[in-house]
Amino acid sequence: MVRIVLVQGDITAEPADAIVNAANSSLLGGGGVDGAIHRKGGPEILAACQDLRRSHYGKGLPTGGAVATTAGRLPARHVIHTVGPVWSREEDRSDSLASCYRESLRVADELGDRTVAFPAISTGIYGWPMEDGARIAVETVRATRTEVEEVRFVLFDAHAYAAFEAAVGQEIP
């Protein structure tokens, strides 16, 4: 069973085999976590994403999908890019959000990565309510068969940390 660790901090500074990027479908950088990963990771990440766009993802990476690139200057071997859904009151997109976590773990398994750092996918500018996003993230990681040994949820602020702590159901030292 995968060990879940919570960290309040900056995902771009988190040493792990893989850092998950809450990317937009273009894979070419953006705001929030995506922009920070591209800025701190350097031009190697953008070049790898451009290659992916030219070869397999001409129309962009679909929501819920995941793909890996180099981590550039980040303290990781890989960046796993995943596209979270935009939250909607009218349509339940929970399966798409869960797919981001499942597919990222599948890619990590393919790469032999054993430690994976996740942000709170879709809870920023995509508007997903933090408590629900935390519940879906934790439940999905716990339910997914994987060779990953440790998942770190690297959370930007105290509110996100508290939501994930509640979802985990126990205090994390």
mmCIF file of C-alpha atoms in Angstrom:
data_model
loop_
_atom_site.group_PDB
_atom_site.id
_atom_site.type_symbol
_atom_site.label_atom_id
_atom_site.label_comp_id
_atom_site.label_asym_id
_atom_site.label_seq_id
_atom_site.Cartn_x
_atom_site.Cartn_y
_atom_site.Cartn_z
ATOM 1 C CA MET A 1 0.000 0.000 0.000
ATOM 2 C CA VAL A 2 1.283 3.432 -0.922
ATOM 3 C CA ARG A 3 2.352 5.719 1.910
ATOM 4 C CA ILE A 4 0.694 9.161 1.797
ATOM 5 C CA VAL A 5 2.655 12.149 3.097
ATOM 6 C CA LEU A 6 1.424 15.728 3.324
ATOM 7 C CA VAL A 7 3.781 18.670 2.847
ATOM 8 C CA GLN A 8 2.955 22.356 2.950
ATOM 9 C CA GLY A 9 5.311 24.075 0.558
ATOM 10 C CA ASP A 10 6.493 24.597 -2.993
ATOM 11 C CA ILE A 11 6.193 21.559 -5.265
ATOM 12 C CA THR A 12 9.049 22.825 -7.447
ATOM 13 C CA ALA A 13 11.413 22.378 -4.487
ATOM 14 C CA GLU A 14 10.205 18.876 -3.568
ATOM 15 C CA PRO A 15 12.760 16.111 -4.202
ATOM 16 C CA ALA A 16 10.951 13.130 -5.724
ATOM 17 C CA ASP A 17 11.298 10.692 -8.588
ATOM 18 C CA ALA A 18 8.394 12.463 -10.284
ATOM 19 C CA ILE A 19 6.644 15.783 -9.788
ATOM 20 C CA VAL A 20 3.124 16.001 -11.164
ATOM 21 C CA ASN A 21 2.232 19.134 -13.080
ATOM 22 C CA ALA A 22 -1.357 20.375 -13.093
ATOM 23 C CA ALA A 23 -0.965 21.299 -16.752
ATOM 24 C CA ASN A 24 -3.285 22.829 -19.277
ATOM 25 C CA SER A 25 -4.053 20.804 -22.384
ATOM 26 C CA SER A 26 -1.545 22.734 -24.521
ATOM 27 C CA LEU A 27 1.346 21.405 -22.380
ATOM 28 C CA LEU A 28 3.109 24.688 -23.104
ATOM 29 C CA GLY A 29 3.002 26.296 -19.671
ATOM 30 C CA GLY A 30 0.503 28.572 -18.023
ATOM 31 C CA GLY A 31 -0.285 29.958 -14.600
ATOM 32 C CA GLY A 32 -0.209 28.498 -11.100
ATOM 33 C CA VAL A 33 1.642 25.205 -10.613
ATOM 34 C CA ASP A 34 2.065 24.786 -14.373
ATOM 35 C CA GLY A 35 3.828 28.121 -14.802
ATOM 36 C CA ALA A 36 6.015 27.571 -11.732
ATOM 37 C CA ILE A 37 7.146 24.139 -12.955
ATOM 38 C CA HIS A 38 8.000 25.472 -16.402
ATOM 39 C CA ARG A 39 9.851 28.504 -14.968
ATOM 40 C CA LYS A 40 11.908 26.607 -12.378
ATOM 41 C CA GLY A 41 12.395 23.498 -14.510
ATOM 42 C CA GLY A 42 13.838 25.491 -17.354
ATOM 43 C CA PRO A 43 13.631 25.301 -21.137
ATOM 44 C CA GLU A 44 14.189 21.525 -21.271
ATOM 45 C CA ILE A 45 10.627 20.921 -20.036
ATOM 46 C CA LEU A 46 9.090 23.258 -22.616
ATOM 47 C CA ALA A 47 11.187 21.671 -25.392
ATOM 48 C CA ALA A 48 10.017 18.181 -24.353
ATOM 49 C CA CYS A 49 6.397 19.374 -24.271
ATOM 50 C CA GLN A 50 6.762 20.919 -27.721
ATOM 51 C CA ASP A 51 8.082 17.572 -28.998
ATOM 52 C CA LEU A 52 5.030 15.829 -27.501
ATOM 53 C CA ARG A 53 2.717 18.303 -29.227
ATOM 54 C CA ARG A 54 4.436 17.684 -32.571
ATOM 55 C CA SER A 55 4.417 13.889 -32.232
ATOM 56 C CA HIS A 56 1.469 12.515 -30.228
ATOM 57 C CA TYR A 57 -0.611 15.366 -28.846
ATOM 58 C CA GLY A 58 -1.168 17.752 -31.731
ATOM 59 C CA LYS A 59 -4.538 18.744 -30.314
ATOM 60 C CA GLY A 60 -3.203 18.791 -26.746
ATOM 61 C CA LEU A 61 -3.341 16.356 -23.851
ATOM 62 C CA PRO A 62 -6.917 15.340 -23.048
ATOM 63 C CA THR A 63 -8.439 16.006 -19.628
ATOM 64 C CA GLY A 64 -7.624 13.154 -17.251
ATOM 65 C CA GLY A 65 -4.635 12.009 -19.293
ATOM 66 C CA ALA A 66 -0.992 12.023 -18.218
ATOM 67 C CA VAL A 67 2.362 12.080 -19.970
ATOM 68 C CA ALA A 68 5.952 12.448 -18.737
ATOM 69 C CA THR A 69 8.878 14.639 -19.685
ATOM 70 C CA THR A 70 12.270 15.423 -18.260
ATOM 71 C CA ALA A 71 12.255 17.423 -15.029
ATOM 72 C CA GLY A 72 14.888 19.836 -16.296
ATOM 73 C CA ARG A 73 16.346 21.717 -13.335
ATOM 74 C CA LEU A 74 13.790 20.438 -10.809
ATOM 75 C CA PRO A 75 14.886 18.038 -8.033
ATOM 76 C CA ALA A 76 13.169 15.112 -9.754
ATOM 77 C CA ARG A 77 13.790 12.684 -12.601
ATOM 78 C CA HIS A 78 10.492 13.343 -14.378
ATOM 79 C CA VAL A 79 7.587 15.722 -14.604
ATOM 80 C CA ILE A 80 4.269 13.980 -15.162
ATOM 81 C CA HIS A 81 1.867 16.389 -16.829
ATOM 82 C CA THR A 82 -1.855 15.842 -16.258
ATOM 83 C CA VAL A 83 -4.823 17.967 -17.265
ATOM 84 C CA GLY A 84 -7.454 18.366 -14.595
ATOM 85 C CA PRO A 85 -11.076 19.192 -15.294
ATOM 86 C CA VAL A 86 -12.631 22.586 -14.713
ATOM 87 C CA TRP A 87 -15.151 22.269 -11.866
ATOM 88 C CA SER A 88 -18.825 22.520 -12.850
ATOM 89 C CA ARG A 89 -22.013 22.804 -10.804
ATOM 90 C CA GLU A 90 -24.013 21.300 -13.672
ATOM 91 C CA GLU A 91 -21.849 18.296 -14.561
ATOM 92 C CA ASP A 92 -20.084 15.781 -12.321
ATOM 93 C CA ARG A 93 -16.499 15.625 -13.545
ATOM 94 C CA SER A 94 -15.173 13.649 -10.566
ATOM 95 C CA ASP A 95 -14.162 10.717 -12.786
ATOM 96 C CA SER A 96 -11.948 13.024 -14.849
ATOM 97 C CA LEU A 97 -10.263 14.354 -11.718
ATOM 98 C CA ALA A 98 -9.717 10.830 -10.370
ATOM 99 C CA SER A 99 -8.278 9.857 -13.762
ATOM 100 C CA CYS A 100 -5.548 12.496 -13.350
ATOM 101 C CA TYR A 101 -4.275 10.724 -10.240
ATOM 102 C CA ARG A 102 -4.691 7.193 -11.646
ATOM 103 C CA GLU A 103 -3.032 8.002 -14.963
ATOM 104 C CA SER A 104 -0.167 9.845 -13.259
ATOM 105 C CA LEU A 105 0.493 6.788 -11.093
ATOM 106 C CA ARG A 106 0.330 4.551 -14.188
ATOM 107 C CA VAL A 107 2.948 6.721 -15.920
ATOM 108 C CA ALA A 108 5.101 6.695 -12.768
ATOM 109 C CA ASP A 109 4.920 2.904 -12.752
ATOM 110 C CA GLU A 110 6.005 2.759 -16.400
ATOM 111 C CA LEU A 111 9.003 4.964 -15.562
ATOM 112 C CA GLY A 112 9.946 3.038 -12.419
ATOM 113 C CA ASP A 113 9.334 6.084 -10.219
ATOM 114 C CA ARG A 114 8.678 5.234 -6.555
ATOM 115 C CA THR A 115 8.129 8.689 -5.031
ATOM 116 C CA VAL A 116 5.605 11.019 -6.626
ATOM 117 C CA ALA A 117 4.760 14.582 -5.565
ATOM 118 C CA PHE A 118 1.256 15.786 -6.465
ATOM 119 C CA PRO A 119 -0.297 19.231 -6.215
ATOM 120 C CA ALA A 120 -4.009 19.610 -5.453
ATOM 121 C CA ILE A 121 -5.104 19.192 -9.093
ATOM 122 C CA SER A 122 -7.921 21.450 -10.365
ATOM 123 C CA THR A 123 -8.361 23.265 -7.035
ATOM 124 C CA GLY A 124 -6.760 26.526 -8.194
ATOM 125 C CA ILE A 125 -7.965 28.481 -11.199
ATOM 126 C CA TYR A 126 -10.055 25.485 -12.347
ATOM 127 C CA GLY A 127 -12.279 26.112 -9.327
ATOM 128 C CA TRP A 128 -12.633 22.633 -7.813
ATOM 129 C CA PRO A 129 -13.691 22.938 -4.136
ATOM 130 C CA MET A 130 -10.620 22.071 -2.049
ATOM 131 C CA GLU A 131 -12.309 19.633 0.354
ATOM 132 C CA ASP A 132 -13.873 17.628 -2.482
ATOM 133 C CA GLY A 133 -10.659 17.717 -4.517
ATOM 134 C CA ALA A 134 -8.732 16.416 -1.499
ATOM 135 C CA ARG A 135 -11.251 13.610 -0.938
ATOM 136 C CA ILE A 136 -11.073 12.489 -4.580
ATOM 137 C CA ALA A 137 -7.250 12.669 -4.598
ATOM 138 C CA VAL A 138 -6.780 10.619 -1.426
ATOM 139 C CA GLU A 139 -9.472 8.040 -2.268
ATOM 140 C CA THR A 140 -8.075 7.564 -5.775
ATOM 141 C CA VAL A 141 -4.471 7.153 -4.639
ATOM 142 C CA ARG A 142 -5.533 4.651 -1.985
ATOM 143 C CA ALA A 143 -7.633 2.651 -4.488
ATOM 144 C CA THR A 144 -5.085 2.577 -7.333
ATOM 145 C CA ARG A 145 -2.820 -0.441 -7.732
ATOM 146 C CA THR A 146 0.676 0.929 -8.147
ATOM 147 C CA GLU A 147 4.320 0.202 -7.498
ATOM 148 C CA VAL A 148 4.751 3.775 -6.244
ATOM 149 C CA GLU A 149 5.824 3.582 -2.607
ATOM 150 C CA GLU A 150 5.187 7.165 -1.517
ATOM 151 C CA VAL A 151 2.792 9.841 -2.699
ATOM 152 C CA ARG A 152 3.433 13.320 -1.367
ATOM 153 C CA PHE A 153 0.669 15.843 -1.649
ATOM 154 C CA VAL A 154 2.561 19.131 -1.730
ATOM 155 C CA LEU A 155 0.074 21.791 -0.724
ATOM 156 C CA PHE A 156 0.533 25.488 -1.179
ATOM 157 C CA ASP A 157 -1.208 26.805 1.936
ATOM 158 C CA ALA A 158 -2.690 25.892 5.318
ATOM 159 C CA HIS A 159 -6.246 25.603 3.940
ATOM 160 C CA ALA A 160 -5.208 22.989 1.385
ATOM 161 C CA TYR A 161 -3.117 21.145 3.967
ATOM 162 C CA ALA A 162 -6.080 21.020 6.385
ATOM 163 C CA ALA A 163 -8.400 19.722 3.649
ATOM 164 C CA PHE A 164 -5.982 16.930 2.725
ATOM 165 C CA GLU A 165 -5.329 16.135 6.383
ATOM 166 C CA ALA A 166 -9.082 15.662 6.869
ATOM 167 C CA ALA A 167 -9.280 13.503 3.735
ATOM 168 C CA VAL A 168 -6.435 11.304 4.959
ATOM 169 C CA GLY A 169 -8.360 10.938 8.213
ATOM 170 C CA GLN A 170 -5.479 11.294 10.596
ATOM 171 C CA GLU A 171 -2.795 13.741 11.554
ATOM 172 C CA ILE A 172 0.375 13.411 9.571
ATOM 173 C CA PRO A 173 3.568 14.134 11.558
#
